[in-house]
mmCIF file with all atom_site columns, C-alpha atoms in Angstrom:
data_model
loop_
_atom_site.group_PDB
_atom_site.id
_atom_site.type_symbol
_atom_site.label_atom_id
_atom_site.label_alt_id
_atom_site.label_comp_id
_atom_site.label_asym_id
_atom_site.label_entity_id
_atom_site.label_seq_id
_atom_site.pdbx_PDB_ins_code
_atom_site.Cartn_x
_atom_site.Cartn_y
_atom_site.Cartn_z
_atom_site.occupancy
_atom_site.B_iso_or_equiv
_atom_site.pdbx_formal_charge
_atom_site.auth_seq_id
_atom_site.auth_comp_id
_atom_site.auth_asym_id
_atom_site.auth_atom_id
_atom_site.pdbx_PDB_model_num
ATOM 1   C CA . UNK A 1 1   ? 7.374   -8.747  -4.696  1.00 0.00 ? 649 UNK A CA 1
ATOM 2   C CA . UNK A 1 2   ? 5.156   -11.367 -3.054  1.00 0.00 ? 650 UNK A CA 1
ATOM 3   C CA . UNK A 1 3   ? 6.168   -14.589 -1.381  1.00 0.00 ? 651 UNK A CA 1
ATOM 4   C CA . UNK A 1 4   ? 3.227   -16.873 -2.017  1.00 0.00 ? 652 UNK A CA 1
ATOM 5   C CA . UNK A 1 5   ? 2.348   -19.596 0.458   1.00 0.00 ? 653 UNK A CA 1
ATOM 6   C CA . UNK A 1 6   ? -0.550  -22.008 0.560   1.00 0.00 ? 654 UNK A CA 1
ATOM 7   C CA . UNK A 1 7   ? -2.604  -19.893 2.984   1.00 0.00 ? 655 UNK A CA 1
ATOM 8   C CA . UNK A 1 8   ? -0.950  -16.468 2.948   1.00 0.00 ? 656 UNK A CA 1
ATOM 9   C CA . UNK A 1 9   ? 1.441   -14.197 1.151   1.00 0.00 ? 657 UNK A CA 1
ATOM 10  C CA . UNK A 1 10  ? 3.758   -11.467 2.339   1.00 0.00 ? 658 UNK A CA 1
ATOM 11  C CA . UNK A 1 11  ? 5.305   -8.491  0.599   1.00 0.00 ? 659 UNK A CA 1
ATOM 12  C CA . UNK A 1 12  ? 9.042   -9.121  0.893   1.00 0.00 ? 660 UNK A CA 1
ATOM 13  C CA . UNK A 1 13  ? 9.944   -5.775  2.416   1.00 0.00 ? 661 UNK A CA 1
ATOM 14  C CA . UNK A 1 14  ? 8.793   -3.546  5.234   1.00 0.00 ? 662 UNK A CA 1
ATOM 15  C CA . UNK A 1 15  ? 7.142   -0.252  4.394   1.00 0.00 ? 663 UNK A CA 1
ATOM 16  C CA . UNK A 1 16  ? 8.197   2.854   6.307   1.00 0.00 ? 664 UNK A CA 1
ATOM 17  C CA . UNK A 1 17  ? 5.273   4.880   7.625   1.00 0.00 ? 665 UNK A CA 1
ATOM 18  C CA . UNK A 1 18  ? 7.373   7.414   9.523   1.00 0.00 ? 666 UNK A CA 1
ATOM 19  C CA . UNK A 1 19  ? 10.615  7.521   11.485  1.00 0.00 ? 667 UNK A CA 1
ATOM 20  C CA . UNK A 1 20  ? 9.217   5.252   14.208  1.00 0.00 ? 668 UNK A CA 1
ATOM 21  C CA . UNK A 1 21  ? 6.922   2.823   12.397  1.00 0.00 ? 669 UNK A CA 1
ATOM 22  C CA . UNK A 1 22  ? 7.518   0.124   9.807   1.00 0.00 ? 670 UNK A CA 1
ATOM 23  C CA . UNK A 1 23  ? 4.735   -2.098  8.461   1.00 0.00 ? 671 UNK A CA 1
ATOM 24  C CA . UNK A 1 24  ? 5.194   -5.648  7.161   1.00 0.00 ? 672 UNK A CA 1
ATOM 25  C CA . UNK A 1 25  ? 2.129   -6.431  5.060   1.00 0.00 ? 673 UNK A CA 1
ATOM 26  C CA . UNK A 1 26  ? 0.866   -10.004 5.328   1.00 0.00 ? 674 UNK A CA 1
ATOM 27  C CA . UNK A 1 27  ? -2.173  -11.105 3.356   1.00 0.00 ? 675 UNK A CA 1
ATOM 28  C CA . UNK A 1 28  ? -4.113  -14.206 4.311   1.00 0.00 ? 676 UNK A CA 1
ATOM 29  C CA . UNK A 1 29  ? -6.609  -16.456 2.603   1.00 0.00 ? 677 UNK A CA 1
ATOM 30  C CA . UNK A 1 30  ? -9.878  -16.279 4.511   1.00 0.00 ? 678 UNK A CA 1
ATOM 31  C CA . UNK A 1 31  ? -12.425 -19.007 3.913   1.00 0.00 ? 679 UNK A CA 1
ATOM 32  C CA . UNK A 1 32  ? -15.323 -17.099 5.460   1.00 0.00 ? 680 UNK A CA 1
ATOM 33  C CA . UNK A 1 33  ? -15.797 -13.513 6.594   1.00 0.00 ? 681 UNK A CA 1
ATOM 34  C CA . UNK A 1 34  ? -17.731 -14.836 9.619   1.00 0.00 ? 682 UNK A CA 1
ATOM 35  C CA . UNK A 1 35  ? -14.460 -16.136 11.090  1.00 0.00 ? 683 UNK A CA 1
ATOM 36  C CA . UNK A 1 36  ? -13.064 -12.621 11.537  1.00 0.00 ? 684 UNK A CA 1
ATOM 37  C CA . UNK A 1 37  ? -13.054 -10.744 14.834  1.00 0.00 ? 685 UNK A CA 1
ATOM 38  C CA . UNK A 1 38  ? -11.379 -7.416  14.046  1.00 0.00 ? 686 UNK A CA 1
ATOM 39  C CA . UNK A 1 39  ? -9.959  -5.160  16.717  1.00 0.00 ? 687 UNK A CA 1
ATOM 40  C CA . UNK A 1 40  ? -12.337 -2.147  16.696  1.00 0.00 ? 688 UNK A CA 1
ATOM 41  C CA . UNK A 1 41  ? -9.516  0.222   17.665  1.00 0.00 ? 689 UNK A CA 1
ATOM 42  C CA . UNK A 1 42  ? -7.645  -0.736  14.457  1.00 0.00 ? 690 UNK A CA 1
ATOM 43  C CA . UNK A 1 43  ? -10.339 -1.767  11.958  1.00 0.00 ? 691 UNK A CA 1
ATOM 44  C CA . UNK A 1 44  ? -13.318 0.358   10.917  1.00 0.00 ? 692 UNK A CA 1
ATOM 45  C CA . UNK A 1 45  ? -15.002 -2.289  8.770   1.00 0.00 ? 693 UNK A CA 1
ATOM 46  C CA . UNK A 1 46  ? -14.449 -5.662  7.146   1.00 0.00 ? 694 UNK A CA 1
ATOM 47  C CA . UNK A 1 47  ? -15.501 -5.969  3.513   1.00 0.00 ? 695 UNK A CA 1
ATOM 48  C CA . UNK A 1 48  ? -14.339 -7.561  0.302   1.00 0.00 ? 696 UNK A CA 1
ATOM 49  C CA . UNK A 1 49  ? -13.301 -5.775  -2.868  1.00 0.00 ? 697 UNK A CA 1
ATOM 50  C CA . UNK A 1 50  ? -11.955 -7.147  -6.169  1.00 0.00 ? 698 UNK A CA 1
ATOM 51  C CA . UNK A 1 51  ? -8.152  -6.977  -6.158  1.00 0.00 ? 699 UNK A CA 1
ATOM 52  C CA . UNK A 1 52  ? -8.150  -5.926  -9.827  1.00 0.00 ? 700 UNK A CA 1
ATOM 53  C CA . UNK A 1 53  ? -9.893  -2.683  -8.787  1.00 0.00 ? 701 UNK A CA 1
ATOM 54  C CA . UNK A 1 54  ? -6.519  -1.459  -7.485  1.00 0.00 ? 702 UNK A CA 1
ATOM 55  C CA . UNK A 1 55  ? -5.136  -1.466  -11.046 1.00 0.00 ? 703 UNK A CA 1
ATOM 56  C CA . UNK A 1 56  ? -7.999  0.247   -12.881 1.00 0.00 ? 704 UNK A CA 1
ATOM 57  C CA . UNK A 1 57  ? -8.305  3.903   -13.823 1.00 0.00 ? 705 UNK A CA 1
ATOM 58  C CA . UNK A 1 58  ? -11.955 4.466   -12.947 1.00 0.00 ? 706 UNK A CA 1
ATOM 59  C CA . UNK A 1 59  ? -13.915 7.420   -11.507 1.00 0.00 ? 707 UNK A CA 1
ATOM 60  C CA . UNK A 1 60  ? -13.984 5.772   -8.058  1.00 0.00 ? 708 UNK A CA 1
ATOM 61  C CA . UNK A 1 61  ? -10.161 6.119   -7.900  1.00 0.00 ? 709 UNK A CA 1
ATOM 62  C CA . UNK A 1 62  ? -8.688  9.503   -6.997  1.00 0.00 ? 710 UNK A CA 1
ATOM 63  C CA . UNK A 1 63  ? -5.367  10.666  -5.605  1.00 0.00 ? 711 UNK A CA 1
ATOM 64  C CA . UNK A 1 64  ? -3.662  13.543  -3.846  1.00 0.00 ? 712 UNK A CA 1
ATOM 65  C CA . UNK A 1 65  ? 0.035   14.399  -4.189  1.00 0.00 ? 713 UNK A CA 1
ATOM 66  C CA . UNK A 1 66  ? 1.843   15.343  -0.979  1.00 0.00 ? 714 UNK A CA 1
ATOM 67  C CA . UNK A 1 67  ? 5.300   15.698  0.544   1.00 0.00 ? 715 UNK A CA 1
ATOM 68  C CA . UNK A 1 68  ? 6.697   14.637  3.932   1.00 0.00 ? 716 UNK A CA 1
ATOM 69  C CA . UNK A 1 69  ? 10.264  15.327  5.119   1.00 0.00 ? 717 UNK A CA 1
ATOM 70  C CA . UNK A 1 70  ? 11.264  16.079  1.536   1.00 0.00 ? 718 UNK A CA 1
ATOM 71  C CA . UNK A 1 71  ? 9.741   12.843  0.227   1.00 0.00 ? 719 UNK A CA 1
ATOM 72  C CA . UNK A 1 72  ? 7.132   13.232  -2.497  1.00 0.00 ? 720 UNK A CA 1
ATOM 73  C CA . UNK A 1 73  ? 4.358   10.665  -2.520  1.00 0.00 ? 721 UNK A CA 1
ATOM 74  C CA . UNK A 1 74  ? 0.910   10.035  -3.918  1.00 0.00 ? 722 UNK A CA 1
ATOM 75  C CA . UNK A 1 75  ? -2.035  9.127   -1.688  1.00 0.00 ? 723 UNK A CA 1
ATOM 76  C CA . UNK A 1 76  ? -4.528  6.939   -3.530  1.00 0.00 ? 724 UNK A CA 1
ATOM 77  C CA . UNK A 1 77  ? -8.237  6.737   -2.665  1.00 0.00 ? 725 UNK A CA 1
ATOM 78  C CA . UNK A 1 78  ? -10.502 3.912   -3.878  1.00 0.00 ? 726 UNK A CA 1
ATOM 79  C CA . UNK A 1 79  ? -14.250 3.997   -3.211  1.00 0.00 ? 727 UNK A CA 1
ATOM 80  C CA . UNK A 1 80  ? -16.164 0.724   -3.359  1.00 0.00 ? 728 UNK A CA 1
ATOM 81  C CA . UNK A 1 81  ? -19.713 0.036   -2.138  1.00 0.00 ? 729 UNK A CA 1
ATOM 82  C CA . UNK A 1 82  ? -19.629 3.038   0.221   1.00 0.00 ? 730 UNK A CA 1
ATOM 83  C CA . UNK A 1 83  ? -16.240 2.023   1.655   1.00 0.00 ? 731 UNK A CA 1
ATOM 84  C CA . UNK A 1 84  ? -13.014 3.969   1.216   1.00 0.00 ? 732 UNK A CA 1
ATOM 85  C CA . UNK A 1 85  ? -9.581  2.356   0.918   1.00 0.00 ? 733 UNK A CA 1
ATOM 86  C CA . UNK A 1 86  ? -6.808  4.942   0.973   1.00 0.00 ? 734 UNK A CA 1
ATOM 87  C CA . UNK A 1 87  ? -3.238  5.841   1.933   1.00 0.00 ? 735 UNK A CA 1
ATOM 88  C CA . UNK A 1 88  ? -0.883  3.082   3.007   1.00 0.00 ? 736 UNK A CA 1
ATOM 89  C CA . UNK A 1 89  ? -3.563  0.384   2.703   1.00 0.00 ? 737 UNK A CA 1
ATOM 90  C CA . UNK A 1 90  ? -4.231  1.433   -0.896  1.00 0.00 ? 738 UNK A CA 1
ATOM 91  C CA . UNK A 1 91  ? -0.478  1.549   -1.665  1.00 0.00 ? 739 UNK A CA 1
ATOM 92  C CA . UNK A 1 92  ? -0.014  -1.977  -0.299  1.00 0.00 ? 740 UNK A CA 1
ATOM 93  C CA . UNK A 1 93  ? -2.981  -3.310  -2.276  1.00 0.00 ? 741 UNK A CA 1
ATOM 94  C CA . UNK A 1 94  ? -1.756  -1.639  -5.471  1.00 0.00 ? 742 UNK A CA 1
ATOM 95  C CA . UNK A 1 95  ? 1.552   -3.471  -5.038  1.00 0.00 ? 743 UNK A CA 1
ATOM 96  C CA . UNK A 1 96  ? -0.188  -6.767  -4.240  1.00 0.00 ? 744 UNK A CA 1
ATOM 97  C CA . UNK A 1 97  ? -2.456  -6.423  -7.301  1.00 0.00 ? 745 UNK A CA 1
ATOM 98  C CA . UNK A 1 98  ? 0.521   -5.653  -9.571  1.00 0.00 ? 746 UNK A CA 1
ATOM 99  C CA . UNK A 1 99  ? 2.362   -8.732  -8.331  1.00 0.00 ? 747 UNK A CA 1
ATOM 100 C CA . UNK A 1 100 ? -0.724  -10.980 -8.405  1.00 0.00 ? 748 UNK A CA 1
ATOM 101 C CA . UNK A 1 101 ? -1.803  -9.993  -11.929 1.00 0.00 ? 749 UNK A CA 1
ATOM 102 C CA . UNK A 1 102 ? 1.696   -9.426  -13.308 1.00 0.00 ? 750 UNK A CA 1
ATOM 103 C CA . UNK A 1 103 ? 0.930   -5.989  -14.699 1.00 0.00 ? 751 UNK A CA 1
ATOM 104 C CA . UNK A 1 104 ? 1.144   -2.330  -13.826 1.00 0.00 ? 752 UNK A CA 1
ATOM 105 C CA . UNK A 1 105 ? -1.707  0.053   -13.058 1.00 0.00 ? 753 UNK A CA 1
ATOM 106 C CA . UNK A 1 106 ? -3.829  1.817   -15.682 1.00 0.00 ? 754 UNK A CA 1
ATOM 107 C CA . UNK A 1 107 ? -3.043  5.085   -13.857 1.00 0.00 ? 755 UNK A CA 1
ATOM 108 C CA . UNK A 1 108 ? 0.158   6.881   -12.843 1.00 0.00 ? 756 UNK A CA 1
ATOM 109 C CA . UNK A 1 109 ? 0.920   5.222   -9.516  1.00 0.00 ? 757 UNK A CA 1
ATOM 110 C CA . UNK A 1 110 ? 3.672   7.539   -8.267  1.00 0.00 ? 758 UNK A CA 1
ATOM 111 C CA . UNK A 1 111 ? 4.203   11.281  -8.154  1.00 0.00 ? 759 UNK A CA 1
ATOM 112 C CA . UNK A 1 112 ? 6.773   12.187  -10.819 1.00 0.00 ? 760 UNK A CA 1
ATOM 113 C CA . UNK A 1 113 ? 10.230  11.991  -9.241  1.00 0.00 ? 761 UNK A CA 1
ATOM 114 C CA . UNK A 1 114 ? 9.153   9.752   -6.355  1.00 0.00 ? 762 UNK A CA 1
ATOM 115 C CA . UNK A 1 115 ? 9.700   6.112   -5.433  1.00 0.00 ? 763 UNK A CA 1
ATOM 116 C CA . UNK A 1 116 ? 7.450   3.434   -3.894  1.00 0.00 ? 764 UNK A CA 1
ATOM 117 C CA . UNK A 1 117 ? 7.101   3.324   -0.087  1.00 0.00 ? 765 UNK A CA 1
ATOM 118 C CA . UNK A 1 118 ? 8.801   -0.056  0.170   1.00 0.00 ? 766 UNK A CA 1
ATOM 119 C CA . UNK A 1 119 ? 12.098  1.428   -1.068  1.00 0.00 ? 767 UNK A CA 1
ATOM 120 C CA . UNK A 1 120 ? 12.476  3.516   2.114   1.00 0.00 ? 768 UNK A CA 1
ATOM 121 C CA . UNK A 1 121 ? 13.888  2.463   5.473   1.00 0.00 ? 769 UNK A CA 1
ATOM 122 C CA . UNK A 1 122 ? 14.794  4.224   8.725   1.00 0.00 ? 770 UNK A CA 1
ATOM 123 C CA . UNK A 1 123 ? 18.416  3.708   9.843   1.00 0.00 ? 771 UNK A CA 1
ATOM 124 C CA . UNK A 1 124 ? 17.834  4.959   13.387  1.00 0.00 ? 772 UNK A CA 1
ATOM 125 C CA . UNK A 1 125 ? 18.543  8.578   12.500  1.00 0.00 ? 773 UNK A CA 1
ATOM 126 C CA . UNK A 1 126 ? 16.907  9.351   9.171   1.00 0.00 ? 774 UNK A CA 1
ATOM 127 C CA . UNK A 1 127 ? 14.996  7.940   6.239   1.00 0.00 ? 775 UNK A CA 1
ATOM 128 C CA . UNK A 1 128 ? 17.122  6.409   3.483   1.00 0.00 ? 776 UNK A CA 1
ATOM 129 C CA . UNK A 1 129 ? 16.422  4.718   0.182   1.00 0.00 ? 777 UNK A CA 1
ATOM 130 C CA . UNK A 1 130 ? 17.174  0.994   0.314   1.00 0.00 ? 778 UNK A CA 1
ATOM 131 C CA . UNK A 1 131 ? 20.062  1.607   -2.101  1.00 0.00 ? 779 UNK A CA 1
ATOM 132 C CA . UNK A 1 132 ? 21.518  3.724   0.778   1.00 0.00 ? 780 UNK A CA 1
ATOM 133 C CA . UNK A 1 133 ? 21.255  7.116   -0.874  1.00 0.00 ? 781 UNK A CA 1
ATOM 134 C CA . UNK A 1 134 ? 20.598  9.715   1.885   1.00 0.00 ? 782 UNK A CA 1
ATOM 135 C CA . UNK A 1 135 ? 17.497  11.838  1.468   1.00 0.00 ? 783 UNK A CA 1
#
């Protein structure tokens, strides 16, 4: 779910990356790409890509199913103009696109039997689903 503001929006829940890291996605409205000064240790490239591309089942979208600590998940890969968006970034943008366009993806977003990343949290000892069911 997105909280829309005049200049930015934020997904209303943190996303667990592993037992020590949570990510709070915040998306901003940028008037010009020239205004950006990315941190080279965190950002490989700055480019734009249509948000709708994260909903479409096209040849430039692939995925790989995996498992971590008993949690099944699907890694998505989107190629666009020689750039690759994948993993957590792709998962966040899929969620943003679904909320922005009010529709689901044209492809199977999740591995059968799995849940979205944003439904996990770390309670200090282990990963749990937000509805408090232990993994």
